[in-house]
Amino acid sequence: MQKESIFRKILRYILLILIIIVFLGPFLWMVFTSFKPLAETLRLPPTLFPETWVPQNYADAWQSGPFLHYTKNSIIVTFSVVILQLLTIIPAAYAFAKMDFTGRKVLFSSILVTMMIPAQLIFLPVYLMFSKVNLINTYWSLILPWASSAFGIFLLRQRFMQVPDEIIEAAILDNTPTWKIIYKIMLPQARGTVVTIALFTFISEWNDYFWPLVMTSNDDVRTLPLGVSMLKSTLDGIQWNTVMAGNVILILPIVIIYLIAQKEIIKAMTYSGIK
């Protein structure tokens, strides 16, 4: 029995190591490649660690185009979407979780159906609608379509449903306004879920390539993913070390924000007792 237990532990550690390699391998390859000279990126067989470290690749990537401008646009678009989504999904989730009104189930089901509709399916009518009101090549065309989130409403509603109804009823008997119930009672209970939704939204918008590509035709409001993709065309050939440096710049804010918010995310993902 003891030998079998040791064997299971060894097998578990081997599986964990394999999972880590699968998930972290591409990331580590990107980071190390971003520090290599061009000749090393083309070497066969390839090597993981650079023989010569070249931090200049990051400066070359940053200076290859208006990266500061792209970064500013990404910050404006991403944080605007995050704020708008929180302003819309929090009251919507509360209404679906704790309020009784006609058509609640039908309306909630309709919202869930939208989760199955990909952006590639609706971009053309949205593009035509925005073009008629001259919003193409503006921040609004990148922000308004994502001002709410069906997934966010669903996830937060599930968390709100865990709050006992007696607490809400007691607050209503004390003539507490609805906004105060949400702010003082519901949100402290669902802080981890709200942080998780905000992080998912941040990652989705920060990394979004398709929508800015469709809704923009010049650099005025283009975001950082488009700027990174242009490294291939703005440089003389494909210099993979510089391209990888641009990708590291792109994902660095996501890594930093995740490390800051990881405790709240774990709490949100491990709660139980969903009604």
Short mmCIF file of C-alpha atoms in Angstrom, two decimals:
data_model
loop_
_atom_site.label_atom_id
_atom_site.label_comp_id
_atom_site.label_asym_id
_atom_site.label_seq_id
_atom_site.Cartn_x
_atom_site.Cartn_y
_atom_site.Cartn_z
CA MET A 1 0.00 0.00 0.00
CA GLN A 2 2.81 2.36 0.84
CA LYS A 3 4.58 1.60 -2.46
CA GLU A 4 1.32 2.19 -4.33
CA SER A 5 0.85 5.51 -2.54
CA ILE A 6 4.40 6.59 -3.47
CA PHE A 7 3.75 5.55 -7.08
CA ARG A 8 0.57 7.66 -7.20
CA LYS A 9 2.41 10.67 -5.81
CA ILE A 10 5.17 10.30 -8.41
CA LEU A 11 2.59 9.94 -11.17
CA ARG A 12 0.73 13.02 -9.89
CA TYR A 13 3.91 15.11 -9.89
CA ILE A 14 4.80 13.92 -13.40
CA LEU A 15 1.35 14.92 -14.63
CA LEU A 16 1.63 18.32 -12.93
CA ILE A 17 5.03 18.90 -14.54
CA LEU A 18 3.62 17.99 -17.95
CA ILE A 19 0.69 20.37 -17.46
CA ILE A 20 3.06 23.17 -16.43
CA ILE A 21 5.23 22.54 -19.49
CA VAL A 22 2.20 22.59 -21.81
CA PHE A 23 0.87 25.87 -20.41
CA LEU A 24 4.09 27.70 -19.57
CA GLY A 25 6.24 26.35 -22.39
CA PRO A 26 4.99 28.71 -25.14
CA PHE A 27 5.11 31.66 -22.74
CA LEU A 28 8.71 30.94 -21.70
CA TRP A 29 9.71 30.40 -25.33
CA MET A 30 8.26 33.81 -26.23
CA VAL A 31 10.05 35.56 -23.37
CA PHE A 32 13.45 34.00 -24.07
CA THR A 33 13.12 34.54 -27.82
CA SER A 34 12.43 38.22 -27.18
CA PHE A 35 15.97 38.52 -25.77
CA LYS A 36 17.76 36.66 -28.57
CA PRO A 37 19.61 38.18 -31.53
CA LEU A 38 17.96 37.43 -34.87
CA ALA A 39 20.54 34.78 -35.84
CA GLU A 40 19.71 32.70 -32.76
CA THR A 41 15.97 32.74 -33.52
CA LEU A 42 16.66 31.13 -36.91
CA ARG A 43 19.10 28.53 -35.62
CA LEU A 44 18.42 24.81 -36.10
CA PRO A 45 18.09 22.99 -33.83
CA PRO A 46 16.57 25.79 -31.76
CA THR A 47 17.70 26.63 -28.24
CA LEU A 48 15.55 27.84 -25.36
CA PHE A 49 17.98 30.12 -23.55
CA PRO A 50 19.70 32.93 -25.48
CA GLU A 51 23.47 32.76 -25.70
CA THR A 52 23.57 36.54 -26.10
CA TRP A 53 20.96 38.64 -24.29
CA VAL A 54 19.65 41.55 -26.38
CA PRO A 55 17.30 43.86 -24.39
CA GLN A 56 17.48 46.25 -27.36
CA ASN A 57 14.75 44.14 -29.00
CA TYR A 58 12.19 45.81 -26.74
CA ALA A 59 13.35 49.27 -27.73
CA ASP A 60 13.23 48.26 -31.40
CA ALA A 61 9.68 46.94 -31.01
CA TRP A 62 8.53 50.04 -29.15
CA GLN A 63 10.10 52.41 -31.69
CA SER A 64 8.93 50.49 -34.77
CA GLY A 65 5.61 52.36 -34.76
CA PRO A 66 3.39 54.58 -32.62
CA PHE A 67 3.33 52.05 -29.78
CA LEU A 68 2.68 54.71 -27.15
CA HIS A 69 -0.35 55.85 -29.15
CA TYR A 70 -1.60 52.26 -29.51
CA THR A 71 -1.10 51.71 -25.77
CA LYS A 72 -3.06 54.84 -24.93
CA ASN A 73 -5.92 53.68 -27.15
CA SER A 74 -5.90 50.24 -25.54
CA ILE A 75 -6.04 51.77 -22.06
CA ILE A 76 -8.95 54.06 -22.99
CA VAL A 77 -10.96 51.33 -24.72
CA THR A 78 -10.28 48.57 -22.19
CA PHE A 79 -11.00 50.54 -19.03
CA SER A 80 -14.07 52.18 -20.59
CA VAL A 81 -15.51 48.76 -21.40
CA VAL A 82 -14.71 47.42 -17.93
CA ILE A 83 -16.40 50.38 -16.22
CA LEU A 84 -19.46 50.30 -18.49
CA GLN A 85 -19.87 46.57 -18.03
CA LEU A 86 -19.76 46.84 -14.25
CA LEU A 87 -22.30 49.68 -14.36
CA THR A 88 -24.71 47.56 -16.41
CA ILE A 89 -24.22 44.00 -15.19
CA ILE A 90 -24.35 44.73 -11.44
CA PRO A 91 -27.92 46.15 -11.38
CA ALA A 92 -29.02 43.63 -14.03
CA ALA A 93 -27.66 40.69 -12.03
CA TYR A 94 -29.35 42.00 -8.87
CA ALA A 95 -32.68 42.36 -10.68
CA PHE A 96 -32.55 38.81 -12.05
CA ALA A 97 -31.42 37.36 -8.71
CA LYS A 98 -33.57 39.21 -6.15
CA MET A 99 -36.43 41.00 -7.90
CA ASP A 100 -39.65 39.47 -9.17
CA PHE A 101 -41.07 41.02 -12.34
CA THR A 102 -43.05 39.90 -15.36
CA GLY A 103 -40.98 38.16 -18.02
CA ARG A 104 -37.90 37.75 -15.84
CA LYS A 105 -37.20 34.17 -16.90
CA VAL A 106 -37.81 34.87 -20.59
CA LEU A 107 -35.60 37.96 -20.53
CA PHE A 108 -32.82 36.14 -18.68
CA SER A 109 -32.99 33.25 -21.14
CA SER A 110 -32.74 35.73 -24.01
CA ILE A 111 -29.60 37.21 -22.48
CA LEU A 112 -28.04 33.76 -22.12
CA VAL A 113 -28.75 33.00 -25.79
CA THR A 114 -26.54 35.92 -26.81
CA MET A 115 -23.57 34.12 -25.24
CA MET A 116 -23.73 31.66 -28.15
CA ILE A 117 -23.51 34.35 -30.85
CA PRO A 118 -19.89 35.04 -31.91
CA ALA A 119 -18.74 38.56 -32.74
CA GLN A 120 -17.83 37.43 -36.26
CA LEU A 121 -21.52 36.80 -36.92
CA ILE A 122 -22.79 40.26 -35.97
CA PHE A 123 -19.91 42.53 -36.98
CA LEU A 124 -21.39 43.40 -40.40
CA PRO A 125 -24.77 44.79 -39.21
CA VAL A 126 -22.99 46.57 -36.33
CA TYR A 127 -20.48 48.05 -38.77
CA LEU A 128 -23.26 49.28 -41.07
CA MET A 129 -25.13 50.77 -38.12
CA PHE A 130 -22.07 52.64 -36.87
CA SER A 131 -21.14 53.81 -40.36
CA LYS A 132 -24.57 55.44 -40.78
CA VAL A 133 -23.98 57.56 -37.66
CA ASN A 134 -20.29 58.23 -38.49
CA LEU A 135 -18.85 56.31 -35.54
CA ILE A 136 -16.35 54.20 -37.50
CA ASN A 137 -12.76 55.06 -36.51
CA THR A 138 -13.93 56.35 -33.13
CA TYR A 139 -13.62 55.00 -29.61
CA TRP A 140 -17.39 54.52 -29.50
CA SER A 141 -17.27 51.81 -32.16
CA LEU A 142 -14.84 49.85 -29.98
CA ILE A 143 -16.60 50.47 -26.66
CA LEU A 144 -20.39 50.52 -27.12
CA PRO A 145 -20.83 46.98 -28.54
CA TRP A 146 -19.25 45.58 -25.35
CA ALA A 147 -20.94 47.87 -22.83
CA SER A 148 -22.60 44.86 -21.21
CA SER A 149 -21.84 41.17 -20.85
CA ALA A 150 -24.25 38.23 -20.79
CA PHE A 151 -21.60 36.06 -19.15
CA GLY A 152 -20.99 38.72 -16.48
CA ILE A 153 -24.72 39.00 -15.74
CA PHE A 154 -25.02 35.23 -15.46
CA LEU A 155 -21.97 34.78 -13.22
CA LEU A 156 -22.84 37.66 -10.89
CA ARG A 157 -26.49 36.61 -10.69
CA GLN A 158 -25.42 33.19 -9.49
CA ARG A 159 -23.33 34.81 -6.75
CA PHE A 160 -26.09 37.22 -5.73
CA MET A 161 -28.52 34.31 -5.38
CA GLN A 162 -26.36 32.98 -2.55
CA VAL A 163 -27.11 36.03 -0.40
CA PRO A 164 -30.02 35.11 1.93
CA ASP A 165 -33.31 36.76 1.03
CA GLU A 166 -33.89 37.59 4.71
CA ILE A 167 -31.06 40.14 4.61
CA ILE A 168 -32.60 41.88 1.59
CA GLU A 169 -36.08 41.83 3.14
CA ALA A 170 -34.75 43.34 6.38
CA ALA A 171 -33.04 46.12 4.41
CA ILE A 172 -36.25 46.82 2.47
CA LEU A 173 -38.24 47.03 5.73
CA ASP A 174 -35.74 49.66 6.89
CA ASN A 175 -36.56 51.66 3.72
CA THR A 176 -33.06 51.14 2.36
CA PRO A 177 -32.81 52.31 -1.28
CA THR A 178 -32.10 49.63 -3.88
CA TRP A 179 -28.77 51.18 -4.87
CA LYS A 180 -27.67 51.09 -1.25
CA ILE A 181 -28.65 47.43 -0.91
CA ILE A 182 -26.52 46.64 -3.95
CA TYR A 183 -23.58 48.74 -2.82
CA LYS A 184 -23.60 47.95 0.91
CA ILE A 185 -24.87 44.36 1.01
CA MET A 186 -24.52 42.61 -2.35
CA LEU A 187 -21.19 43.86 -3.65
CA PRO A 188 -19.16 43.11 -0.47
CA GLN A 189 -20.49 39.54 -0.64
CA ALA A 190 -19.57 39.22 -4.32
CA ARG A 191 -16.27 41.12 -4.42
CA GLY A 192 -14.30 38.14 -5.75
CA THR A 193 -16.82 37.55 -8.54
CA VAL A 194 -16.81 41.22 -9.54
CA VAL A 195 -13.00 41.24 -9.65
CA THR A 196 -13.02 38.06 -11.75
CA ILE A 197 -15.51 39.51 -14.25
CA ALA A 198 -13.49 42.71 -14.49
CA LEU A 199 -10.31 40.72 -15.12
CA PHE A 200 -11.93 38.54 -17.79
CA THR A 201 -13.25 41.67 -19.48
CA PHE A 202 -9.85 43.34 -19.27
CA ILE A 203 -8.12 40.35 -20.85
CA SER A 204 -10.72 40.04 -23.59
CA GLU A 205 -10.62 43.71 -24.55
CA TRP A 206 -6.87 44.18 -24.16
CA ASN A 207 -6.17 41.20 -26.44
CA ASP A 208 -8.99 41.87 -28.91
CA TYR A 209 -7.66 41.92 -32.46
CA PHE A 210 -10.68 41.26 -34.64
CA TRP A 211 -13.01 44.07 -33.57
CA PRO A 212 -10.49 46.95 -33.78
CA LEU A 213 -9.35 45.57 -37.14
CA VAL A 214 -12.90 45.73 -38.49
CA MET A 215 -13.94 49.04 -36.96
CA THR A 216 -10.80 51.07 -37.76
CA SER A 217 -9.04 51.97 -40.99
CA ASN A 218 -6.28 54.22 -39.64
CA ASP A 219 -4.10 54.59 -36.55
CA ASP A 220 -6.27 57.16 -34.77
CA VAL A 221 -7.98 54.69 -32.41
CA ARG A 222 -6.22 51.43 -33.21
CA THR A 223 -5.18 49.38 -30.21
CA LEU A 224 -2.00 47.58 -29.18
CA PRO A 225 -2.78 44.11 -30.67
CA LEU A 226 -2.97 45.72 -34.10
CA GLY A 227 0.28 47.53 -33.44
CA VAL A 228 2.01 44.25 -32.52
CA SER A 229 0.64 42.53 -35.63
CA MET A 230 2.11 45.30 -37.79
CA LEU A 231 5.62 44.49 -36.61
CA LYS A 232 5.81 41.85 -39.33
CA SER A 233 5.08 44.35 -42.07
CA THR A 234 6.94 47.38 -40.75
CA LEU A 235 10.27 45.61 -40.31
CA ASP A 236 12.60 44.24 -42.97
CA GLY A 237 11.38 40.64 -43.06
CA ILE A 238 10.07 38.77 -40.03
CA GLN A 239 12.42 39.50 -37.15
CA TRP A 240 11.00 37.08 -34.63
CA ASN A 241 12.98 38.47 -31.72
CA THR A 242 11.37 41.88 -32.13
CA VAL A 243 7.94 40.38 -32.77
CA MET A 244 8.21 38.36 -29.55
CA ALA A 245 9.32 41.46 -27.66
CA GLY A 246 6.18 43.21 -28.88
CA ASN A 247 4.05 40.30 -27.68
CA VAL A 248 5.68 40.40 -24.24
CA ILE A 249 4.86 44.13 -24.04
CA LEU A 250 1.27 43.27 -24.98
CA ILE A 251 0.71 40.62 -22.29
CA LEU A 252 2.72 42.22 -19.48
CA PRO A 253 -0.20 44.32 -18.10
CA ILE A 254 -2.39 41.20 -18.03
CA VAL A 255 0.19 39.26 -16.03
CA ILE A 256 0.63 42.12 -13.55
CA ILE A 257 -3.10 42.59 -13.00
CA TYR A 258 -3.64 38.85 -12.62
CA LEU A 259 -0.91 38.59 -9.97
CA ILE A 260 -2.57 41.43 -8.06
CA ALA A 261 -6.09 39.98 -8.28
CA GLN A 262 -5.39 36.23 -8.12
CA LYS A 263 -6.60 35.78 -4.52
CA GLU A 264 -10.00 37.26 -5.32
CA ILE A 265 -10.23 35.15 -8.48
CA ILE A 266 -9.54 31.95 -6.55
CA LYS A 267 -12.22 32.87 -4.02
CA ALA A 268 -14.75 33.50 -6.80
CA MET A 269 -13.95 30.23 -8.55
CA THR A 270 -14.16 28.09 -5.41
CA TYR A 271 -17.50 29.22 -3.94
CA SER A 272 -20.20 26.58 -3.73
CA GLY A 273 -23.91 26.22 -3.20
CA ILE A 274 -25.20 27.86 -6.38
CA LYS A 275 -28.99 27.81 -6.39
#
